[in-house]
Coordinates of C-alpha atoms in Angstrom, one line a residue:
X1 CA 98.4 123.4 95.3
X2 CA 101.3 122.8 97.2
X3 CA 103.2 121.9 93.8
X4 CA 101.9 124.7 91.7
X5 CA 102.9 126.9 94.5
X6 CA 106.6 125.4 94.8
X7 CA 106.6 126.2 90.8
X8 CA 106.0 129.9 91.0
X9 CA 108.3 130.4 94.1
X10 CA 111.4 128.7 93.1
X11 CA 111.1 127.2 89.4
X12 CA 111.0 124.0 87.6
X13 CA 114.5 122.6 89.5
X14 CA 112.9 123.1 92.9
X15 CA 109.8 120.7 92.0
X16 CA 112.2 118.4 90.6
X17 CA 114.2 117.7 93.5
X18 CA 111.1 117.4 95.4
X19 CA 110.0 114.4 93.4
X20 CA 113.4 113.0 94.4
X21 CA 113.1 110.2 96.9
X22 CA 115.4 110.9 100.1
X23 CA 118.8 108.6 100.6
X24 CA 117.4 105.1 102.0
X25 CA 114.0 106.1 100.7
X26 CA 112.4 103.7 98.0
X27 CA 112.8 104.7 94.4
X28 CA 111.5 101.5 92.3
X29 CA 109.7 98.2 92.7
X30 CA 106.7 96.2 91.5
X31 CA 103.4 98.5 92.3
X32 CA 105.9 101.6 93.4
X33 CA 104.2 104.7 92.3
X34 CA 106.8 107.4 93.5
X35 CA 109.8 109.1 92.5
X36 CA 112.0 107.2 90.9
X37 CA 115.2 109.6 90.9
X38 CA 117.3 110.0 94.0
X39 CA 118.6 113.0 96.1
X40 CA 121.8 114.3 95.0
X41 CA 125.0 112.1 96.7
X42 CA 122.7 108.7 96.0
X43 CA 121.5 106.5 93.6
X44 CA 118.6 104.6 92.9
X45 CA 119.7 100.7 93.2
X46 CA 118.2 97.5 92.3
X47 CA 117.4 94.9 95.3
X48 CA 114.7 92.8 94.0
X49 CA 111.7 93.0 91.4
X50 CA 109.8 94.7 94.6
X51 CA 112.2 97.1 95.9
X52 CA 114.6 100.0 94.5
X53 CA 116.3 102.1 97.2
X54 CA 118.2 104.7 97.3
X55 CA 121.5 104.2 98.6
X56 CA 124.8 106.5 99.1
X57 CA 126.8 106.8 95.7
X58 CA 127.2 108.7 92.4
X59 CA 125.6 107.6 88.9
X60 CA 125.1 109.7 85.8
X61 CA 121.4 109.2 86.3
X62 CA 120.1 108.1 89.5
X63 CA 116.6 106.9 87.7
X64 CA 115.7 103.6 88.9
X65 CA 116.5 100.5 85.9
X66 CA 116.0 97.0 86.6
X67 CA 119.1 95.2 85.7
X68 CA 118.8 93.6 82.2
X69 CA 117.7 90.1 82.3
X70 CA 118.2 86.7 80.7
X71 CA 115.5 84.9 78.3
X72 CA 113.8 82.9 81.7
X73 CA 113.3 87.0 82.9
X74 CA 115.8 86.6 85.9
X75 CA 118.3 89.5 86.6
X76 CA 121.6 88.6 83.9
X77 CA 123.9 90.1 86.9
X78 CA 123.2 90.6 90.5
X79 CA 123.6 94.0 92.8
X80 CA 126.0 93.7 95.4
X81 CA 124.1 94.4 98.3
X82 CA 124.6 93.5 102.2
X83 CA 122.9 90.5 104.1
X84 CA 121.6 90.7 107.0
X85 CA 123.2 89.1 110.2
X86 CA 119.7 86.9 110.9
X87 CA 117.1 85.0 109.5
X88 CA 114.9 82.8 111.3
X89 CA 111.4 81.5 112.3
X90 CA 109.3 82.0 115.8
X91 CA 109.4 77.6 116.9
X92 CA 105.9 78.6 118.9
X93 CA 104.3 75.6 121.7
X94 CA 105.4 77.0 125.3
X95 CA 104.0 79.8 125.3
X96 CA 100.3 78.5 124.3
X97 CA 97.7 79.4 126.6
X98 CA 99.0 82.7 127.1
X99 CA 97.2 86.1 127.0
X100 CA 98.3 89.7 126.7
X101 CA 97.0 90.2 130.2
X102 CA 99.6 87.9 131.3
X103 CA 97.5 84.9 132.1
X104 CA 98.9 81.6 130.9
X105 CA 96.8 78.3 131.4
X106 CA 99.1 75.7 131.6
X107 CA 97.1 73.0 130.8
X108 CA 96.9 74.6 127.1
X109 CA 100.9 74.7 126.4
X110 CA 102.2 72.4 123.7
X111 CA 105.7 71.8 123.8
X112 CA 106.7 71.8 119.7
X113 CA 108.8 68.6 120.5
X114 CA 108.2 65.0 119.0
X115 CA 108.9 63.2 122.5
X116 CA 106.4 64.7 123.9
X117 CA 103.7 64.1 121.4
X118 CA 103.6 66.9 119.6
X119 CA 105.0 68.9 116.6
X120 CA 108.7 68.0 115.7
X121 CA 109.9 71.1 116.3
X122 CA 113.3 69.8 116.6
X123 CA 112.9 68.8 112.8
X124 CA 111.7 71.7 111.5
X125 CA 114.5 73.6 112.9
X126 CA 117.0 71.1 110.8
X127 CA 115.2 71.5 107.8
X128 CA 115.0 75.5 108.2
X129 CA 119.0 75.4 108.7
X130 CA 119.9 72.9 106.3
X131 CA 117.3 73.8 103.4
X132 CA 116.1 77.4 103.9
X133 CA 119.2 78.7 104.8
X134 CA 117.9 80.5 108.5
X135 CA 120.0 80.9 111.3
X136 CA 118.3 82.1 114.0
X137 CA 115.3 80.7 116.0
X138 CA 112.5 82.4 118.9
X139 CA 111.5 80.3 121.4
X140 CA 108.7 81.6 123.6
X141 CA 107.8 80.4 126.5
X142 CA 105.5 81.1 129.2
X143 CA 106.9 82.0 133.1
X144 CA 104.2 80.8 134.4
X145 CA 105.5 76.8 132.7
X146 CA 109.1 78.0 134.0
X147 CA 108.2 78.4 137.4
X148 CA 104.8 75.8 137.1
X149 CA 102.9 78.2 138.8
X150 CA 99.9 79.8 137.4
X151 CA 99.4 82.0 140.2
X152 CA 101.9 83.5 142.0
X153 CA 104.8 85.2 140.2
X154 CA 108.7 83.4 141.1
X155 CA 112.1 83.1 140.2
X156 CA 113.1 79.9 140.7
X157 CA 112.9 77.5 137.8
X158 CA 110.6 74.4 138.4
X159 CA 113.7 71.6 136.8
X160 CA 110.9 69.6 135.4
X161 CA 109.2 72.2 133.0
X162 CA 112.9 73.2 132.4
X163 CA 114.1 70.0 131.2
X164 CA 111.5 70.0 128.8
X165 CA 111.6 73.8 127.7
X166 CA 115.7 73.0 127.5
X167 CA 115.0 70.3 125.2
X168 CA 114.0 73.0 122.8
X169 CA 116.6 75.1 123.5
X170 CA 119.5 72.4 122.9
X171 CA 117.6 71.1 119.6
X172 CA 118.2 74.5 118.6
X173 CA 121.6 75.0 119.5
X174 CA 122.6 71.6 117.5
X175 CA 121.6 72.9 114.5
X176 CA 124.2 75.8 114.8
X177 CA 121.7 78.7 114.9
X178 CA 121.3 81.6 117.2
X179 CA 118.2 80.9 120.0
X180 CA 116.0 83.5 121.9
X181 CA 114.6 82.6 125.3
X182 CA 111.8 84.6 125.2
X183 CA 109.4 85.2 128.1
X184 CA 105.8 85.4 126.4
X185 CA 104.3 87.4 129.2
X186 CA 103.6 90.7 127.8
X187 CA 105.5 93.0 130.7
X188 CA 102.6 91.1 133.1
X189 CA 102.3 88.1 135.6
X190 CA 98.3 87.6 135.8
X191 CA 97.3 91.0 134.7
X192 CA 100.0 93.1 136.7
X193 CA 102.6 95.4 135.5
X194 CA 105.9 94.3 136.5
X195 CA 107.5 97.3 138.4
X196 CA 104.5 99.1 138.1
X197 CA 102.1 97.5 140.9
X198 CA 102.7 93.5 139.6
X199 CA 105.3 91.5 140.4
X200 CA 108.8 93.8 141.6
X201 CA 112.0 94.2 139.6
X202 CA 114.1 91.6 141.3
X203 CA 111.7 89.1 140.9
X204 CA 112.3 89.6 137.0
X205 CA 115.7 90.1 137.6
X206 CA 116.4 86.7 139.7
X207 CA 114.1 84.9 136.8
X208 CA 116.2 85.7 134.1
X209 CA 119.7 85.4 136.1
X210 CA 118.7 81.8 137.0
X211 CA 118.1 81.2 133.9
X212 CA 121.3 83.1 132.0
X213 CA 123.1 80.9 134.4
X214 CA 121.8 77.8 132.5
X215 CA 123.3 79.3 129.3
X216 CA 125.9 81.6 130.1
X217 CA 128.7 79.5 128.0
X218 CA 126.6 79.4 125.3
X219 CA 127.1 81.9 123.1
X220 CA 124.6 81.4 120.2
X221 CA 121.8 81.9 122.9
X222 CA 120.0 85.4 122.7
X223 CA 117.9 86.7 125.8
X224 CA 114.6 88.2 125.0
X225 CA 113.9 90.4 127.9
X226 CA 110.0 90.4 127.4
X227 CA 107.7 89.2 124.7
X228 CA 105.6 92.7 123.9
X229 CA 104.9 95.0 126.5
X230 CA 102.2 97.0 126.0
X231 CA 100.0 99.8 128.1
X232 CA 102.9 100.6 129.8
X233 CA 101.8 103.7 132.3
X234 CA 105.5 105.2 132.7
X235 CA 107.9 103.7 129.9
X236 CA 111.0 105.7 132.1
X237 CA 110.3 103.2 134.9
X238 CA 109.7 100.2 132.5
X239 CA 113.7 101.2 130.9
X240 CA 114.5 100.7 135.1
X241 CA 112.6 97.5 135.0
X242 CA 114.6 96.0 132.0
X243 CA 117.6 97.5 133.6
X244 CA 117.7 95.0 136.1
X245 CA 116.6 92.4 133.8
X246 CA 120.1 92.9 131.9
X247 CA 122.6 93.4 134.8
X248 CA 121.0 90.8 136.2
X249 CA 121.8 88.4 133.3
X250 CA 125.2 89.7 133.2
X251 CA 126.1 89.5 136.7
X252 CA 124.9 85.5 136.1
X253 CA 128.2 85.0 133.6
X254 CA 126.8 85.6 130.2
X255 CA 128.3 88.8 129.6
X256 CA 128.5 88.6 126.1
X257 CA 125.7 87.4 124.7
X258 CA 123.1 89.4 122.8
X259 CA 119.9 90.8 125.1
X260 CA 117.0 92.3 123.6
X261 CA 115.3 95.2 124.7
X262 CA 111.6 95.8 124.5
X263 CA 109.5 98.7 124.3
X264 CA 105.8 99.4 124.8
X265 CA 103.3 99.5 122.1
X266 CA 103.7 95.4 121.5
X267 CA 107.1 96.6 120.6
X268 CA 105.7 98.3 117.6
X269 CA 108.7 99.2 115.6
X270 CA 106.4 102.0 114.2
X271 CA 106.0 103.9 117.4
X272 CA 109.2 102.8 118.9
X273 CA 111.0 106.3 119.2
X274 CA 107.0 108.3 119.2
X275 CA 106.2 106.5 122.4
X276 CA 109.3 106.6 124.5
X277 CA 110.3 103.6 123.9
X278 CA 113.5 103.8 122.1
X279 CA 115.1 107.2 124.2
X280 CA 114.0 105.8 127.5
X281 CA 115.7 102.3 126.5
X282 CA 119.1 104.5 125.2
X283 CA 119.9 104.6 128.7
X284 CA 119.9 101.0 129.7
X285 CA 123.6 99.9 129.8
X286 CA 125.9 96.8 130.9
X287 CA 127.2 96.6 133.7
X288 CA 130.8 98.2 132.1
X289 CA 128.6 101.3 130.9
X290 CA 128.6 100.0 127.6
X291 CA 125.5 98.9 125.3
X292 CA 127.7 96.3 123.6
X293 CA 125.0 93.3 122.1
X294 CA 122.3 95.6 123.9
X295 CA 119.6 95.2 120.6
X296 CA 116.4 97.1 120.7
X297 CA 113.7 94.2 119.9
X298 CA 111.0 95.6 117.4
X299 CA 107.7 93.6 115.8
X300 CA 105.8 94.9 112.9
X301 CA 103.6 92.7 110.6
X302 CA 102.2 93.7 107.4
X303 CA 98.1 93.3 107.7
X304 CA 95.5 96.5 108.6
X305 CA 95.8 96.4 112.2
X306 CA 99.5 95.1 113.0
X307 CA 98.2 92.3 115.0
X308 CA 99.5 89.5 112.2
X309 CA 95.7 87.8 113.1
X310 CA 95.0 88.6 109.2
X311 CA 95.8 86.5 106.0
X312 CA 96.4 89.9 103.9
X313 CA 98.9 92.1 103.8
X314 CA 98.3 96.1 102.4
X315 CA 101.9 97.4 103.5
X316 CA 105.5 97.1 103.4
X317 CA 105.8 99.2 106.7
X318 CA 109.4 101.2 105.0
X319 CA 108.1 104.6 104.8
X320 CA 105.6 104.6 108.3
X321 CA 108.3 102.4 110.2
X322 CA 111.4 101.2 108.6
X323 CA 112.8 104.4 107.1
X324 CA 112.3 106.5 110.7
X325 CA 113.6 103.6 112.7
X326 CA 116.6 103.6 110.6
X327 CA 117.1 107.1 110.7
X328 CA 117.0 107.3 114.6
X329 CA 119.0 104.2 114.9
X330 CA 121.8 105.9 112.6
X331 CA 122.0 108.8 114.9
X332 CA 121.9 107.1 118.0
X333 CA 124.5 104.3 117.2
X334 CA 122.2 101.7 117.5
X335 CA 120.7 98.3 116.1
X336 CA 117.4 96.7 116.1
X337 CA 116.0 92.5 115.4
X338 CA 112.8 92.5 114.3
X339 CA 112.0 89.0 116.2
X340 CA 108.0 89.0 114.8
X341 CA 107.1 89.4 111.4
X342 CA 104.9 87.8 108.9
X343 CA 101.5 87.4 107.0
X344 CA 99.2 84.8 105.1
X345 CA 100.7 82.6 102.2
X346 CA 99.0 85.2 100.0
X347 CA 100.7 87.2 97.0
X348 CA 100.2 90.4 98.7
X349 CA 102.2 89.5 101.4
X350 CA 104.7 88.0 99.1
X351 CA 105.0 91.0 97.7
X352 CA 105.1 93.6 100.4
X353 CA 106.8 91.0 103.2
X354 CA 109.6 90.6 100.4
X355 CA 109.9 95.0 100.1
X356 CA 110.2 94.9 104.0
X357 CA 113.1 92.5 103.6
X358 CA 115.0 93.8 101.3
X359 CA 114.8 97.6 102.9
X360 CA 115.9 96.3 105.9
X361 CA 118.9 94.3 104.2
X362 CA 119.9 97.4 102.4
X363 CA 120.0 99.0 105.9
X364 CA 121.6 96.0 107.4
X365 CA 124.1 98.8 109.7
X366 CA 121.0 98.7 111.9
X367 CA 119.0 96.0 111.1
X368 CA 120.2 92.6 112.4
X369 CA 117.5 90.9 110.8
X370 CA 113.4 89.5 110.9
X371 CA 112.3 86.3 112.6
X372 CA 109.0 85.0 111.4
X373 CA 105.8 84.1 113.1
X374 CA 105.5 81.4 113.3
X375 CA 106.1 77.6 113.1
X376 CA 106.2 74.8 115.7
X377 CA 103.3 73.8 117.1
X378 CA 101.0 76.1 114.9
X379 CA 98.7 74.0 112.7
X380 CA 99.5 76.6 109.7
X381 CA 101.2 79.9 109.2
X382 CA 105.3 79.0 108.7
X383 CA 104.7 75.1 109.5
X384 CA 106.3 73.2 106.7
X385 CA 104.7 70.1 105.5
X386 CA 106.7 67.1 107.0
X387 CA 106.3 64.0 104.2
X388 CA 108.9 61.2 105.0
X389 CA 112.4 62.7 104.8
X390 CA 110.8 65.3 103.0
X391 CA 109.8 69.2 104.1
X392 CA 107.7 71.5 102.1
X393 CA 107.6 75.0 102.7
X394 CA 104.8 77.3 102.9
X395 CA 104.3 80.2 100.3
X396 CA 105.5 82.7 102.3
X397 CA 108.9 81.0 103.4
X398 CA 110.1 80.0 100.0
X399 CA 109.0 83.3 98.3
X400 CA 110.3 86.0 101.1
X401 CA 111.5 84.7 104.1
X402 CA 113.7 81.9 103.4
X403 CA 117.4 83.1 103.0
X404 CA 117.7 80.8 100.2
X405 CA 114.4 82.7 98.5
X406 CA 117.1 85.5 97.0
X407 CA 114.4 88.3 99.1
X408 CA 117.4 89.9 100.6
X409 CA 119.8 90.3 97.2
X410 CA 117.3 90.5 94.8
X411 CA 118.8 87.0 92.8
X412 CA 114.9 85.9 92.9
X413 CA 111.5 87.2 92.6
X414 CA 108.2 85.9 92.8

């Protein structure tokens, strides 16, 4: 009705350019059933056989082609398009055991290290640099295991959980890749906000300046503030409570390096700017007043629920999440990691995990990049299969989120 209605009003050119997808929307792609011209000032341009977008330019049409292709059906020439800054994979073991109350049974942690016993995380990292491409790795890890105490929330690092969580952390470094230490605590010590009736501010604060003090000549290492607070009460006084977080770390020597900040909502990129989250988190600054390498940490997987606990996918998040965020981000001067992402080694998740990539490459001003979830110590998901001198990679890496996959330019499809 809406249409017919739009038709009487203003005429045939008004419906037209309301079939027009908006600059950065989608215009084109395997399964796309929208418009597939562009507002005027755009134009509709190839990415991959999944994803069409329209970008800021002039054409003498702005309908969405694919680019003509060779006899094996690959694309004869290649868009230009931008990369993104990071690629990477969640190395998951030190945080096992945790909940998203906050409780972490120690006994269940599994450091993702071969000398311990358990998953050669250290290799996996090699082979995701050297083979895949990736440049960027998550580490999670429990405070609870930093401190080795289960019960009552501290600051001061126990050295021999330390050592072994460091082992990690330098495996990662020698492979030349970015590394996030990321507390895996969910905004909670046994059940209790922190700031908010849990443990206090400084407590947080001293935690993570002992521990940017470990790393603050190292300037591939990333600080993740807080693994997915959620149920927040007041999101105003959790922007205070990763206030200190930062100036602590800064105040420790690492004033460079990149800190992520985390909203509430599991850091739901969706509901980012609808639940606070991203205004209240505008106004955490450095110690300088700046927001230099101050990166808004967002998670969104593809499956019904967002949780990632499903082997389908059924979206590509751009329109409900990707195309808002960017649009807020734009106006506010801003940039966002997506450090959780992922789905089954199904073709519906390659297919809509390798749409999410590309938009958010085509929008790489204020996307940094996606990290999947996850590999390490996980029996399946991103764990490649480890054969001699040999590593195979699930479906899902070598399809979409391997750089080397071509899911960011559009050079490959699957």
């Amino acid at each position: 009705m809406t249409f017919l209605k739009a038709l009487v009003l203003v005429g045939l050119g008004a419906a037209s350019v309301a079939a027009q997808s908006p600059l950065y929307g989608q215009c084109g792609g395997i399964g796309w059933s929208g418009a597939t011209t562009c507002v005027s000032g755009s134009v509709c341009t190839y990415s991959n056989p999944y994803y069409s977008q329209c970008l800021p330019g002039t054409a003498s049409s702005t309908t969405s082609t694919k680019p003509t292709t060779t006899s094996s059906g690959a694309p004869s020439s290649t868009p230009t398009v931008a990369k993104l800054q990071f690629a990477g994979i969640n190395i998951a073991g030190f945080d096992f055991g945790c909940g998203t109350d906050g409780t972490c049974n120690l006994s269940q942690t599994a450091p993702p290290l071969s000398q311990y016993g358990a998953t050669d995380g250290a290799g996996q990292m090699q082979h995701f640099v050297n083979d895949d491409g990736f440049n960027i790795f998550r580490l999670p890890v429990a405070w609870q295991f930093l401190i080795n105490n289960q019960n009552t929330a501290g600051s001061t690092l126990d050295s021999g959980n330390f050592a072994k969580y460091d082992s990690l952390v330098q495996a990662c470094l020698a492979t030349g890749a970015h590394c996030i230490i990321d507390i895996h605590n969910y905004a909670r010590f046994n059940g209790a906000i922190v700031g908010q009736g849990g443990p206090a501010n400084s407590v947080l604060a001293t935690l993570w300046g002992n521990i940017a003090a470990k790393y603050a000549s190292q300037s591939n290492v990333v600080f993740g503030v807080m693994n997915e607070p959620h149920d927040i009460p007041n999101i105003s006084t959790w922007a205070t409570t990763v206030q200190a977080a930062v100036t602590a770390i800064r105040q420790a020597g690492a004033t460079s390096q990149i800190i992520l900040l985390p909203g509430n909502d599991y850091t739901s990129a969706q509901q980012f700017v609808s639940d606070g989250s991203g205004p209240a988190l505008l106004g955490v600054k450095n110690p300088d007043g700046t927001t230099t390498n101050l990166i808004f940490d967002v998670h969104k997987y593809l499956d019904s629920d967002n949780s990632g606990t499903h082997t389908d996918c059924v979206t590509n998040n751009i329109q409900s999440a990707w195309e808002p965020l960017a649009t807020w981000l734009r106006q506010n001067g801003r940039q966002a990691l997506n450090s959780e992402t992922g789905g089954g080694n199904v073709q519906d998740c390659v297919t809509n995990l390798c749409q999410q990539i590309a938009y958010q490459a085509q929008n790489s001003d204020v996307f940094l990049g996606y990290i999947g979830w996850s590999a390490g110590a996980f029996a399946t998901s991103e764990v490649p299969t480890h054969n001699g001198n040999t590593w195979q990679d699930t479906l899902l890496v070598s399809s979409c989120l391997s750089p080397n996959s071509g899911s960011q330019s559009g050079s490959t499809g699957q």
